[in-house]
PDB file of C-alpha atoms in Angstrom:
ATOM      1  CA  UNK A   1      30.986   6.358  -0.012  1.00 73.00           C
ATOM      2  CA  UNK A   2      28.060   4.450  -1.607  1.00 83.00           C
ATOM      3  CA  UNK A   3      25.372   3.235   0.742  1.00 80.00           C
ATOM      4  CA  UNK A   4      24.829  -0.585   0.489  1.00 82.00           C
ATOM      5  CA  UNK A   5      21.578  -1.443   2.107  1.00 80.00           C
ATOM      6  CA  UNK A   6      21.359  -4.925   3.707  1.00 84.00           C
ATOM      7  CA  UNK A   7      17.886  -6.520   3.449  1.00 85.00           C
ATOM      8  CA  UNK A   8      16.389  -7.393   6.880  1.00 85.00           C
ATOM      9  CA  UNK A   9      15.561 -10.985   6.548  1.00 81.00           C
ATOM     10  CA  UNK A  10      13.774 -13.230   9.109  1.00 93.00           C
ATOM     11  CA  UNK A  11      13.835 -17.038   9.384  1.00 92.00           C
ATOM     12  CA  UNK A  12      10.321 -16.917  10.921  1.00 96.00           C
ATOM     13  CA  UNK A  13       7.125 -16.080   9.058  1.00 96.00           C
ATOM     14  CA  UNK A  14       3.401 -15.239   9.646  1.00 97.00           C
ATOM     15  CA  UNK A  15       1.239 -18.311   9.106  1.00 98.00           C
ATOM     16  CA  UNK A  16      -1.020 -18.326   5.974  1.00 98.00           C
ATOM     17  CA  UNK A  17      -4.697 -18.685   6.644  1.00 98.00           C
ATOM     18  CA  UNK A  18      -7.137 -19.210   3.722  1.00 98.00           C
ATOM     19  CA  UNK A  19     -10.817 -18.179   4.005  1.00 98.00           C
ATOM     20  CA  UNK A  20     -13.395 -18.806   1.447  1.00 97.00           C
ATOM     21  CA  UNK A  21     -14.003 -21.883  -0.817  1.00 95.00           C
ATOM     22  CA  UNK A  22     -13.945 -22.938  -4.422  1.00 92.00           C
ATOM     23  CA  UNK A  23     -12.456 -20.357  -6.839  1.00 92.00           C
ATOM     24  CA  UNK A  24     -13.142 -17.456  -4.403  1.00 92.00           C
ATOM     25  CA  UNK A  25     -10.622 -17.632  -1.656  1.00 97.00           C
ATOM     26  CA  UNK A  26      -8.184 -15.151  -0.085  1.00 97.00           C
ATOM     27  CA  UNK A  27      -4.991 -15.901   1.909  1.00 98.00           C
ATOM     28  CA  UNK A  28      -4.193 -13.777   4.928  1.00 98.00           C
ATOM     29  CA  UNK A  29      -0.545 -13.587   6.164  1.00 97.00           C
ATOM     30  CA  UNK A  30       2.307 -15.613   4.917  1.00 96.00           C
ATOM     31  CA  UNK A  31       4.851 -12.862   4.955  1.00 96.00           C
ATOM     32  CA  UNK A  32       8.334 -12.989   6.533  1.00 95.00           C
ATOM     33  CA  UNK A  33       9.203  -9.242   6.309  1.00 95.00           C
ATOM     34  CA  UNK A  34       7.849  -6.165   8.053  1.00 95.00           C
ATOM     35  CA  UNK A  35       4.732  -4.528   6.614  1.00 96.00           C
ATOM     36  CA  UNK A  36       5.112  -3.434   3.020  1.00 95.00           C
ATOM     37  CA  UNK A  37       8.879  -4.099   3.213  1.00 94.00           C
ATOM     38  CA  UNK A  38       8.785  -5.685  -0.352  1.00 92.00           C
ATOM     39  CA  UNK A  39      12.301  -4.502  -0.858  1.00 91.00           C
ATOM     40  CA  UNK A  40      13.494  -6.898   1.875  1.00 92.00           C
ATOM     41  CA  UNK A  41      11.766  -9.974   0.406  1.00 90.00           C
ATOM     42  CA  UNK A  42       8.882 -11.178  -1.657  1.00 90.00           C
ATOM     43  CA  UNK A  43       5.297 -10.600  -0.149  1.00 92.00           C
ATOM     44  CA  UNK A  44       3.196 -13.265  -1.737  1.00 90.00           C
ATOM     45  CA  UNK A  45      -0.125 -12.254  -0.068  1.00 94.00           C
ATOM     46  CA  UNK A  46      -0.630  -8.613   0.175  1.00 95.00           C
ATOM     47  CA  UNK A  47      -2.981  -7.205   2.887  1.00 98.00           C
ATOM     48  CA  UNK A  48      -6.725  -7.620   2.167  1.00 98.00           C
ATOM     49  CA  UNK A  49      -9.689  -5.352   2.342  1.00 98.00           C
ATOM     50  CA  UNK A  50     -13.180  -6.471   3.536  1.00 98.00           C
ATOM     51  CA  UNK A  51     -16.556  -4.706   3.289  1.00 98.00           C
ATOM     52  CA  UNK A  52     -18.734  -4.571   6.388  1.00 98.00           C
ATOM     53  CA  UNK A  53     -22.547  -4.931   6.321  1.00 98.00           C
ATOM     54  CA  UNK A  54     -24.868  -5.520   9.314  1.00 98.00           C
ATOM     55  CA  UNK A  55     -28.071  -7.477   9.754  1.00 98.00           C
ATOM     56  CA  UNK A  56     -29.692  -3.953  10.338  1.00 97.00           C
ATOM     57  CA  UNK A  57     -29.389  -3.229   6.594  1.00 96.00           C
ATOM     58  CA  UNK A  58     -28.981   0.435   5.973  1.00 95.00           C
ATOM     59  CA  UNK A  59     -30.525   1.553   9.220  1.00 92.00           C
ATOM     60  CA  UNK A  60     -28.182   4.130  10.871  1.00 88.00           C
ATOM     61  CA  UNK A  61     -25.720   4.223   8.064  1.00 93.00           C
ATOM     62  CA  UNK A  62     -24.244   7.454   6.684  1.00 90.00           C
ATOM     63  CA  UNK A  63     -26.202   8.906   3.774  1.00 90.00           C
ATOM     64  CA  UNK A  64     -23.199   8.520   1.446  1.00 90.00           C
ATOM     65  CA  UNK A  65     -23.105   4.784   2.253  1.00 95.00           C
ATOM     66  CA  UNK A  66     -26.908   4.478   1.715  1.00 96.00           C
ATOM     67  CA  UNK A  67     -26.439   6.040  -1.668  1.00 96.00           C
ATOM     68  CA  UNK A  68     -24.177   3.247  -2.777  1.00 97.00           C
ATOM     69  CA  UNK A  69     -26.637   0.703  -1.819  1.00 97.00           C
ATOM     70  CA  UNK A  70     -29.664   2.483  -3.343  1.00 96.00           C
ATOM     71  CA  UNK A  71     -32.148  -0.020  -4.795  1.00 96.00           C
ATOM     72  CA  UNK A  72     -30.971  -2.902  -2.530  1.00 97.00           C
ATOM     73  CA  UNK A  73     -34.033  -3.857  -0.602  1.00 94.00           C
ATOM     74  CA  UNK A  74     -32.970  -7.229   0.927  1.00 97.00           C
ATOM     75  CA  UNK A  75     -30.001  -8.400   2.846  1.00 98.00           C
ATOM     76  CA  UNK A  76     -29.076 -10.551  -0.125  1.00 98.00           C
ATOM     77  CA  UNK A  77     -29.151  -7.623  -2.473  1.00 98.00           C
ATOM     78  CA  UNK A  78     -27.070  -5.514  -0.009  1.00 98.00           C
ATOM     79  CA  UNK A  79     -24.534  -8.351   0.273  1.00 98.00           C
ATOM     80  CA  UNK A  80     -24.217  -8.534  -3.580  1.00 98.00           C
ATOM     81  CA  UNK A  81     -23.547  -4.850  -3.874  1.00 98.00           C
ATOM     82  CA  UNK A  82     -20.988  -5.011  -0.993  1.00 98.00           C
ATOM     83  CA  UNK A  83     -19.176  -7.878  -2.645  1.00 98.00           C
ATOM     84  CA  UNK A  84     -18.996  -6.025  -5.973  1.00 97.00           C
ATOM     85  CA  UNK A  85     -17.487  -2.904  -4.298  1.00 98.00           C
ATOM     86  CA  UNK A  86     -14.263  -1.794  -6.024  1.00 97.00           C
ATOM     87  CA  UNK A  87     -11.315  -3.087  -4.167  1.00 97.00           C
ATOM     88  CA  UNK A  88     -13.192  -5.492  -1.993  1.00 98.00           C
ATOM     89  CA  UNK A  89     -11.561  -8.929  -1.243  1.00 98.00           C
ATOM     90  CA  UNK A  90     -14.167 -10.394   1.226  1.00 98.00           C
ATOM     91  CA  UNK A  91     -17.343  -9.630   2.901  1.00 98.00           C
ATOM     92  CA  UNK A  92     -17.946  -9.166   6.618  1.00 98.00           C
ATOM     93  CA  UNK A  93     -21.425  -9.617   8.114  1.00 98.00           C
ATOM     94  CA  UNK A  94     -21.808  -8.018  11.581  1.00 98.00           C
ATOM     95  CA  UNK A  95     -24.808  -9.308  13.573  1.00 98.00           C
ATOM     96  CA  UNK A  96     -25.342  -6.197  15.588  1.00 96.00           C
ATOM     97  CA  UNK A  97     -29.040  -6.731  15.919  1.00 97.00           C
ATOM     98  CA  UNK A  98     -28.480  -9.603  18.264  1.00 97.00           C
ATOM     99  CA  UNK A  99     -27.378  -7.323  21.158  1.00 96.00           C
ATOM    100  CA  UNK A 100     -29.617  -7.877  24.231  1.00 96.00           C
ATOM    101  CA  UNK A 101     -29.248  -4.242  24.986  1.00 95.00           C
ATOM    102  CA  UNK A 102     -30.432  -3.275  21.453  1.00 94.00           C
ATOM    103  CA  UNK A 103     -32.926  -5.026  19.248  1.00 96.00           C
ATOM    104  CA  UNK A 104     -32.175  -8.433  20.878  1.00 97.00           C
ATOM    105  CA  UNK A 105     -32.958 -10.293  17.740  1.00 97.00           C
ATOM    106  CA  UNK A 106     -33.348 -14.094  18.300  1.00 97.00           C
ATOM    107  CA  UNK A 107     -30.578 -16.522  17.183  1.00 97.00           C
ATOM    108  CA  UNK A 108     -33.036 -18.097  14.678  1.00 98.00           C
ATOM    109  CA  UNK A 109     -33.782 -14.765  13.037  1.00 98.00           C
ATOM    110  CA  UNK A 110     -30.075 -13.801  12.789  1.00 98.00           C
ATOM    111  CA  UNK A 111     -29.300 -17.219  11.319  1.00 98.00           C
ATOM    112  CA  UNK A 112     -31.790 -16.696   8.542  1.00 98.00           C
ATOM    113  CA  UNK A 113     -29.991 -13.515   7.721  1.00 98.00           C
ATOM    114  CA  UNK A 114     -26.688 -15.361   7.602  1.00 98.00           C
ATOM    115  CA  UNK A 115     -28.171 -17.947   5.255  1.00 98.00           C
ATOM    116  CA  UNK A 116     -29.606 -15.258   2.988  1.00 98.00           C
ATOM    117  CA  UNK A 117     -26.233 -13.421   2.766  1.00 98.00           C
ATOM    118  CA  UNK A 118     -24.295 -16.596   2.258  1.00 98.00           C
ATOM    119  CA  UNK A 119     -26.682 -17.772  -0.553  1.00 98.00           C
ATOM    120  CA  UNK A 120     -26.356 -14.395  -2.227  1.00 98.00           C
ATOM    121  CA  UNK A 121     -22.612 -14.252  -2.630  1.00 98.00           C
ATOM    122  CA  UNK A 122     -19.683 -16.502  -3.377  1.00 96.00           C
ATOM    123  CA  UNK A 123     -16.866 -14.309  -1.935  1.00 97.00           C
ATOM    124  CA  UNK A 124     -15.045 -15.185   1.258  1.00 98.00           C
ATOM    125  CA  UNK A 125     -17.150 -14.559   4.353  1.00 98.00           C
ATOM    126  CA  UNK A 126     -16.309 -13.168   7.789  1.00 98.00           C
ATOM    127  CA  UNK A 127     -19.133 -13.248  10.333  1.00 98.00           C
ATOM    128  CA  UNK A 128     -18.931 -11.166  13.528  1.00 97.00           C
ATOM    129  CA  UNK A 129     -21.277 -11.420  16.516  1.00 96.00           C
ATOM    130  CA  UNK A 130     -23.093  -8.821  18.493  1.00 96.00           C
ATOM    131  CA  UNK A 131     -20.404  -8.270  21.195  1.00 92.00           C
ATOM    132  CA  UNK A 132     -22.376  -9.868  23.896  1.00 95.00           C
ATOM    133  CA  UNK A 133     -20.544 -12.890  25.232  1.00 94.00           C
ATOM    134  CA  UNK A 134     -23.544 -14.917  26.319  1.00 95.00           C
ATOM    135  CA  UNK A 135     -25.447 -14.312  23.073  1.00 97.00           C
ATOM    136  CA  UNK A 136     -22.440 -14.770  20.868  1.00 97.00           C
ATOM    137  CA  UNK A 137     -21.605 -18.106  22.408  1.00 96.00           C
ATOM    138  CA  UNK A 138     -24.925 -19.533  21.131  1.00 96.00           C
ATOM    139  CA  UNK A 139     -25.061 -17.434  17.972  1.00 97.00           C
ATOM    140  CA  UNK A 140     -21.586 -17.991  16.590  1.00 97.00           C
ATOM    141  CA  UNK A 141     -21.784 -21.675  17.302  1.00 97.00           C
ATOM    142  CA  UNK A 142     -24.860 -21.785  15.112  1.00 97.00           C
ATOM    143  CA  UNK A 143     -23.212 -19.556  12.440  1.00 98.00           C
ATOM    144  CA  UNK A 144     -20.310 -22.202  12.267  1.00 97.00           C
ATOM    145  CA  UNK A 145     -22.762 -24.930  11.802  1.00 97.00           C
ATOM    146  CA  UNK A 146     -24.989 -23.431   9.053  1.00 98.00           C
ATOM    147  CA  UNK A 147     -21.982 -22.302   7.115  1.00 98.00           C
ATOM    148  CA  UNK A 148     -20.192 -25.654   7.189  1.00 96.00           C
ATOM    149  CA  UNK A 149     -18.272 -26.060   3.944  1.00 95.00           C
ATOM    150  CA  UNK A 150     -17.905 -22.259   3.234  1.00 97.00           C
ATOM    151  CA  UNK A 151     -14.607 -21.995   5.150  1.00 98.00           C
ATOM    152  CA  UNK A 152     -15.598 -18.772   6.916  1.00 98.00           C
ATOM    153  CA  UNK A 153     -13.830 -16.816   9.504  1.00 98.00           C
ATOM    154  CA  UNK A 154     -15.974 -16.776  12.641  1.00 98.00           C
ATOM    155  CA  UNK A 155     -15.366 -13.720  14.893  1.00 93.00           C
ATOM    156  CA  UNK A 156     -14.901 -13.457  17.682  1.00 87.00           C
ATOM    157  CA  UNK A 157     -13.602 -15.843  20.193  1.00 95.00           C
ATOM    158  CA  UNK A 158     -12.643 -14.005  23.333  1.00 96.00           C
ATOM    159  CA  UNK A 159     -11.280 -15.034  26.761  1.00 95.00           C
ATOM    160  CA  UNK A 160     -14.849 -15.452  28.007  1.00 95.00           C
ATOM    161  CA  UNK A 161     -16.225 -17.570  25.190  1.00 94.00           C
ATOM    162  CA  UNK A 162     -13.176 -19.016  23.370  1.00 95.00           C
ATOM    163  CA  UNK A 163     -14.184 -22.621  24.381  1.00 96.00           C
ATOM    164  CA  UNK A 164     -17.706 -22.417  22.847  1.00 95.00           C
ATOM    165  CA  UNK A 165     -16.691 -20.540  19.737  1.00 95.00           C
ATOM    166  CA  UNK A 166     -13.399 -22.198  19.222  1.00 95.00           C
ATOM    167  CA  UNK A 167     -14.820 -25.717  19.574  1.00 94.00           C
ATOM    168  CA  UNK A 168     -17.623 -25.082  17.189  1.00 94.00           C
ATOM    169  CA  UNK A 169     -15.874 -23.086  14.584  1.00 95.00           C
ATOM    170  CA  UNK A 170     -12.343 -24.537  14.792  1.00 93.00           C
ATOM    171  CA  UNK A 171     -13.120 -28.122  15.697  1.00 95.00           C
ATOM    172  CA  UNK A 172     -16.618 -29.264  14.916  1.00 96.00           C
ATOM    173  CA  UNK A 173     -17.263 -27.411  11.743  1.00 97.00           C
ATOM    174  CA  UNK A 174     -13.635 -26.771  10.275  1.00 95.00           C
ATOM    175  CA  UNK A 175     -14.100 -23.057  10.022  1.00 98.00           C
ATOM    176  CA  UNK A 176     -11.449 -20.369  10.805  1.00 98.00           C
ATOM    177  CA  UNK A 177     -11.561 -18.621  14.204  1.00 98.00           C
ATOM    178  CA  UNK A 178     -11.044 -15.018  15.014  1.00 97.00           C
ATOM    179  CA  UNK A 179      -9.185 -14.626  18.459  1.00 97.00           C
ATOM    180  CA  UNK A 180     -10.273 -11.197  19.800  1.00 97.00           C
ATOM    181  CA  UNK A 181      -8.318  -9.414  22.552  1.00 96.00           C
ATOM    182  CA  UNK A 182      -8.107  -5.898  23.824  1.00 92.00           C
ATOM    183  CA  UNK A 183      -5.034  -4.166  22.444  1.00 94.00           C
ATOM    184  CA  UNK A 184      -2.628  -6.075  24.606  1.00 96.00           C
ATOM    185  CA  UNK A 185       0.246  -8.265  23.364  1.00 97.00           C
ATOM    186  CA  UNK A 186       0.147 -10.496  26.497  1.00 97.00           C
ATOM    187  CA  UNK A 187      -3.612 -11.053  26.118  1.00 97.00           C
ATOM    188  CA  UNK A 188      -3.365 -11.809  22.468  1.00 97.00           C
ATOM    189  CA  UNK A 189      -0.667 -14.419  23.066  1.00 98.00           C
ATOM    190  CA  UNK A 190      -2.483 -16.039  25.902  1.00 98.00           C
ATOM    191  CA  UNK A 191      -5.672 -16.430  23.924  1.00 97.00           C
ATOM    192  CA  UNK A 192      -3.743 -18.080  21.088  1.00 98.00           C
ATOM    193  CA  UNK A 193      -2.162 -20.395  23.692  1.00 98.00           C
ATOM    194  CA  UNK A 194      -5.458 -21.536  25.216  1.00 97.00           C
ATOM    195  CA  UNK A 195      -7.108 -21.845  21.837  1.00 97.00           C
ATOM    196  CA  UNK A 196      -4.381 -24.189  20.598  1.00 97.00           C
ATOM    197  CA  UNK A 197      -4.539 -26.120  23.882  1.00 97.00           C
ATOM    198  CA  UNK A 198      -8.292 -26.579  23.203  1.00 96.00           C
ATOM    199  CA  UNK A 199      -7.273 -28.313  19.999  1.00 96.00           C
ATOM    200  CA  UNK A 200      -7.769 -25.553  17.487  1.00 97.00           C
ATOM    201  CA  UNK A 201      -5.001 -25.577  14.906  1.00 96.00           C
ATOM    202  CA  UNK A 202      -2.691 -22.526  14.900  1.00 96.00           C
ATOM    203  CA  UNK A 203      -3.225 -22.503  11.042  1.00 96.00           C
ATOM    204  CA  UNK A 204      -6.896 -21.804  11.636  1.00 97.00           C
ATOM    205  CA  UNK A 205      -6.606 -18.713  13.909  1.00 98.00           C
ATOM    206  CA  UNK A 206      -6.721 -15.171  12.841  1.00 98.00           C
ATOM    207  CA  UNK A 207      -5.980 -12.536  15.481  1.00 98.00           C
ATOM    208  CA  UNK A 208      -8.176  -9.463  16.163  1.00 97.00           C
ATOM    209  CA  UNK A 209      -6.035  -7.650  18.608  1.00 97.00           C
ATOM    210  CA  UNK A 210      -8.331  -4.528  18.816  1.00 93.00           C
ATOM    211  CA  UNK A 211      -8.334  -1.053  17.390  1.00 92.00           C
ATOM    212  CA  UNK A 212      -9.444   2.447  17.868  1.00 93.00           C
ATOM    213  CA  UNK A 213     -10.075   5.461  15.684  1.00 94.00           C
ATOM    214  CA  UNK A 214      -7.016   7.612  15.069  1.00 93.00           C
ATOM    215  CA  UNK A 215      -6.815  10.248  17.720  1.00 91.00           C
ATOM    216  CA  UNK A 216      -8.479   8.053  20.256  1.00 93.00           C
ATOM    217  CA  UNK A 217      -5.415   6.463  21.983  1.00 89.00           C
ATOM    218  CA  UNK A 218      -4.553   4.986  18.640  1.00 92.00           C
ATOM    219  CA  UNK A 219      -0.835   5.105  19.313  1.00 92.00           C
ATOM    220  CA  UNK A 220      -1.291   2.221  21.724  1.00 93.00           C
ATOM    221  CA  UNK A 221      -2.784   0.225  18.888  1.00 95.00           C
ATOM    222  CA  UNK A 222       0.135   0.924  16.702  1.00 94.00           C
ATOM    223  CA  UNK A 223       2.659  -0.103  19.401  1.00 95.00           C
ATOM    224  CA  UNK A 224       0.800  -3.236  20.081  1.00 97.00           C
ATOM    225  CA  UNK A 225       0.677  -4.230  16.355  1.00 97.00           C
ATOM    226  CA  UNK A 226       4.363  -3.314  16.049  1.00 96.00           C
ATOM    227  CA  UNK A 227       5.339  -5.472  19.042  1.00 97.00           C
ATOM    228  CA  UNK A 228       3.354  -8.468  17.968  1.00 98.00           C
ATOM    229  CA  UNK A 229       4.726  -8.390  14.432  1.00 97.00           C
ATOM    230  CA  UNK A 230       8.340  -7.973  15.839  1.00 95.00           C
ATOM    231  CA  UNK A 231       7.983 -10.784  18.283  1.00 97.00           C
ATOM    232  CA  UNK A 232       6.539 -13.078  15.692  1.00 98.00           C
ATOM    233  CA  UNK A 233       9.304 -12.378  13.106  1.00 97.00           C
ATOM    234  CA  UNK A 234      12.487 -11.532  15.053  1.00 96.00           C
ATOM    235  CA  UNK A 235      11.807 -13.746  18.088  1.00 96.00           C
ATOM    236  CA  UNK A 236      10.093 -16.594  16.225  1.00 97.00           C
ATOM    237  CA  UNK A 237       7.239 -16.549  18.761  1.00 98.00           C
ATOM    238  CA  UNK A 238       4.942 -19.131  17.238  1.00 97.00           C
ATOM    239  CA  UNK A 239       2.059 -18.013  19.424  1.00 98.00           C
ATOM    240  CA  UNK A 240       2.167 -14.609  17.756  1.00 98.00           C
ATOM    241  CA  UNK A 241       2.588 -15.742  14.165  1.00 98.00           C
ATOM    242  CA  UNK A 242      -1.134 -15.768  13.275  1.00 98.00           C
ATOM    243  CA  UNK A 243      -2.242 -13.078  10.746  1.00 98.00           C
ATOM    244  CA  UNK A 244      -4.137 -10.078  12.074  1.00 98.00           C
ATOM    245  CA  UNK A 245      -7.463  -8.697  10.949  1.00 98.00           C
ATOM    246  CA  UNK A 246      -8.684  -5.330  12.098  1.00 97.00           C
ATOM    247  CA  UNK A 247     -12.319  -4.119  12.033  1.00 97.00           C
ATOM    248  CA  UNK A 248     -12.022  -0.381  11.269  1.00 97.00           C
ATOM    249  CA  UNK A 249     -15.557   0.659  10.170  1.00 96.00           C
ATOM    250  CA  UNK A 250     -17.183  -0.007  13.559  1.00 92.00           C
ATOM    251  CA  UNK A 251     -14.636   2.035  15.263  1.00 93.00           C
ATOM    252  CA  UNK A 252     -14.296   5.109  13.028  1.00 95.00           C
ATOM    253  CA  UNK A 253     -17.926   5.773  12.108  1.00 94.00           C
ATOM    254  CA  UNK A 254     -18.958   5.928  15.700  1.00 92.00           C
ATOM    255  CA  UNK A 255     -16.732   8.819  16.786  1.00 94.00           C
ATOM    256  CA  UNK A 256     -17.835  12.446  17.026  1.00 93.00           C
ATOM    257  CA  UNK A 257     -15.672  13.533  14.114  1.00 92.00           C
ATOM    258  CA  UNK A 258     -17.632  11.249  11.897  1.00 91.00           C
ATOM    259  CA  UNK A 259     -21.079  11.545  13.429  1.00 89.00           C
ATOM    260  CA  UNK A 260     -21.408  15.342  14.172  1.00 90.00           C
ATOM    261  CA  UNK A 261     -23.453  17.075  11.517  1.00 89.00           C
ATOM    262  CA  UNK A 262     -22.324  20.235   9.697  1.00 91.00           C
ATOM    263  CA  UNK A 263     -25.047  22.068  11.652  1.00 91.00           C
ATOM    264  CA  UNK A 264     -23.600  20.966  14.963  1.00 92.00           C
ATOM    265  CA  UNK A 265     -19.974  21.594  14.056  1.00 91.00           C
ATOM    266  CA  UNK A 266     -19.772  23.902  11.037  1.00 91.00           C
ATOM    267  CA  UNK A 267     -16.067  24.494  11.663  1.00 93.00           C
ATOM    268  CA  UNK A 268     -15.321  20.832  11.013  1.00 92.00           C
ATOM    269  CA  UNK A 269     -16.494  20.963   7.403  1.00 92.00           C
ATOM    270  CA  UNK A 270     -18.243  18.289   5.379  1.00 93.00           C
ATOM    271  CA  UNK A 271     -19.443  15.306   7.455  1.00 92.00           C
ATOM    272  CA  UNK A 272     -18.927  12.719   4.786  1.00 92.00           C
ATOM    273  CA  UNK A 273     -15.436  13.885   4.072  1.00 94.00           C
ATOM    274  CA  UNK A 274     -14.602  13.632   7.787  1.00 95.00           C
ATOM    275  CA  UNK A 275     -15.971  10.095   8.054  1.00 95.00           C
ATOM    276  CA  UNK A 276     -14.112   8.866   5.150  1.00 97.00           C
ATOM    277  CA  UNK A 277     -10.903  10.525   6.276  1.00 96.00           C
ATOM    278  CA  UNK A 278     -11.216   8.928   9.756  1.00 96.00           C
ATOM    279  CA  UNK A 279     -11.720   5.513   8.161  1.00 97.00           C
ATOM    280  CA  UNK A 280      -8.887   5.773   5.648  1.00 98.00           C
ATOM    281  CA  UNK A 281      -6.367   7.162   8.132  1.00 97.00           C
ATOM    282  CA  UNK A 282      -7.170   4.441  10.680  1.00 97.00           C
ATOM    283  CA  UNK A 283      -6.951   1.641   8.075  1.00 98.00           C
ATOM    284  CA  UNK A 284      -3.677   2.881   6.522  1.00 97.00           C
ATOM    285  CA  UNK A 285      -2.073   3.120  10.014  1.00 96.00           C
ATOM    286  CA  UNK A 286      -3.226  -0.323  10.925  1.00 97.00           C
ATOM    287  CA  UNK A 287      -1.812  -1.896   7.724  1.00 98.00           C
ATOM    288  CA  UNK A 288       1.460  -0.009   8.096  1.00 97.00           C
ATOM    289  CA  UNK A 289       1.786  -1.359  11.727  1.00 96.00           C
ATOM    290  CA  UNK A 290       1.234  -4.940  10.856  1.00 96.00           C
ATOM    291  CA  UNK A 291      -2.446  -5.742  10.205  1.00 98.00           C
ATOM    292  CA  UNK A 292      -3.012  -8.302   7.394  1.00 98.00           C
ATOM    293  CA  UNK A 293      -6.557  -7.230   6.680  1.00 98.00           C
ATOM    294  CA  UNK A 294      -8.934  -4.375   7.447  1.00 98.00           C
ATOM    295  CA  UNK A 295     -12.739  -4.190   7.454  1.00 98.00           C
ATOM    296  CA  UNK A 296     -14.134  -0.947   6.044  1.00 98.00           C
ATOM    297  CA  UNK A 297     -17.585   0.404   5.049  1.00 97.00           C
ATOM    298  CA  UNK A 298     -17.521   3.369   2.744  1.00 97.00           C
ATOM    299  CA  UNK A 299     -16.907   2.679  -0.967  1.00 97.00           C
ATOM    300  CA  UNK A 300     -14.385   5.501  -1.277  1.00 97.00           C
ATOM    301  CA  UNK A 301     -12.429   4.177   1.628  1.00 98.00           C
ATOM    302  CA  UNK A 302     -12.377   0.628   0.243  1.00 98.00           C
ATOM    303  CA  UNK A 303     -11.166   1.877  -3.097  1.00 98.00           C
ATOM    304  CA  UNK A 304      -8.547   4.152  -1.618  1.00 98.00           C
ATOM    305  CA  UNK A 305      -7.012   1.614   0.767  1.00 98.00           C
ATOM    306  CA  UNK A 306      -7.036  -1.097  -1.970  1.00 98.00           C
ATOM    307  CA  UNK A 307      -5.191   1.319  -4.265  1.00 98.00           C
ATOM    308  CA  UNK A 308      -2.693   2.103  -1.503  1.00 98.00           C
ATOM    309  CA  UNK A 309      -1.987  -1.569  -1.009  1.00 97.00           C
ATOM    310  CA  UNK A 310      -1.429  -2.174  -4.648  1.00 96.00           C
ATOM    311  CA  UNK A 311       0.934   0.765  -5.026  1.00 96.00           C
ATOM    312  CA  UNK A 312       2.979  -0.038  -1.879  1.00 94.00           C
ATOM    313  CA  UNK A 313       3.293  -3.624  -2.941  1.00 88.00           C
TER     314      UNK A 313
END
């Protein structure tokens, strides 16, 4: 008896969110099928790949990453090389130096870096703070202001600072807002609810529901992404129909499998290969589970994931 497969079609769809301006824009989301289920329906906007750089330049980066940026002496030059990386769709600038427990750079100094990077490239921009709620409230508000007209994605608005970040980015300066929660479908939905109650349009919100490196409780990340996508499409839950972006680089390059040298762990083999493998595996799993965009660091990871997306589409 022949098998007649019936397409799984949904009446609901993920919202489309455009970042960038002019001729250089990317659209996140828009699909009404499960991840990579192109056999069930057309996927107009495939998942996107971003390249992460930080205001610290090449300080603390793996040697293989430093090699790609060889000759780039300023943040503007680093940004240009990142934007030109094979497979890159957008650029993510993480302002790690602002952390009060680290270098504690001033908001003014960080904003100068933001301006330099923005002036150097014309690709869509994502700007992430330093993960300190108090500092980010001031910093990201200023980021939204100085990048007015660039239609950037400002990450991240969390439960503690969504009013400041959401009001500045999503309302005052017409930017897109990244709603960040900690791998919990209920927290993700609640943050979207309060953001829209604040007045931020649902069409201007991109979710960052959290991640982890594979092997580090990652199965919970997968289940959360799966549940969000299922609720958005099969239950038409409008407060979960925002596209999802997942920062991968900052998670995978900070675990022991990527950081331990070959002298420390000779049985693990080449350190560069391990780091790239962690990044690729985590990114692939995130995309297969429902993420609409991932943020990576290593050129080989970016090229590999970009190729995977093209072939699965």
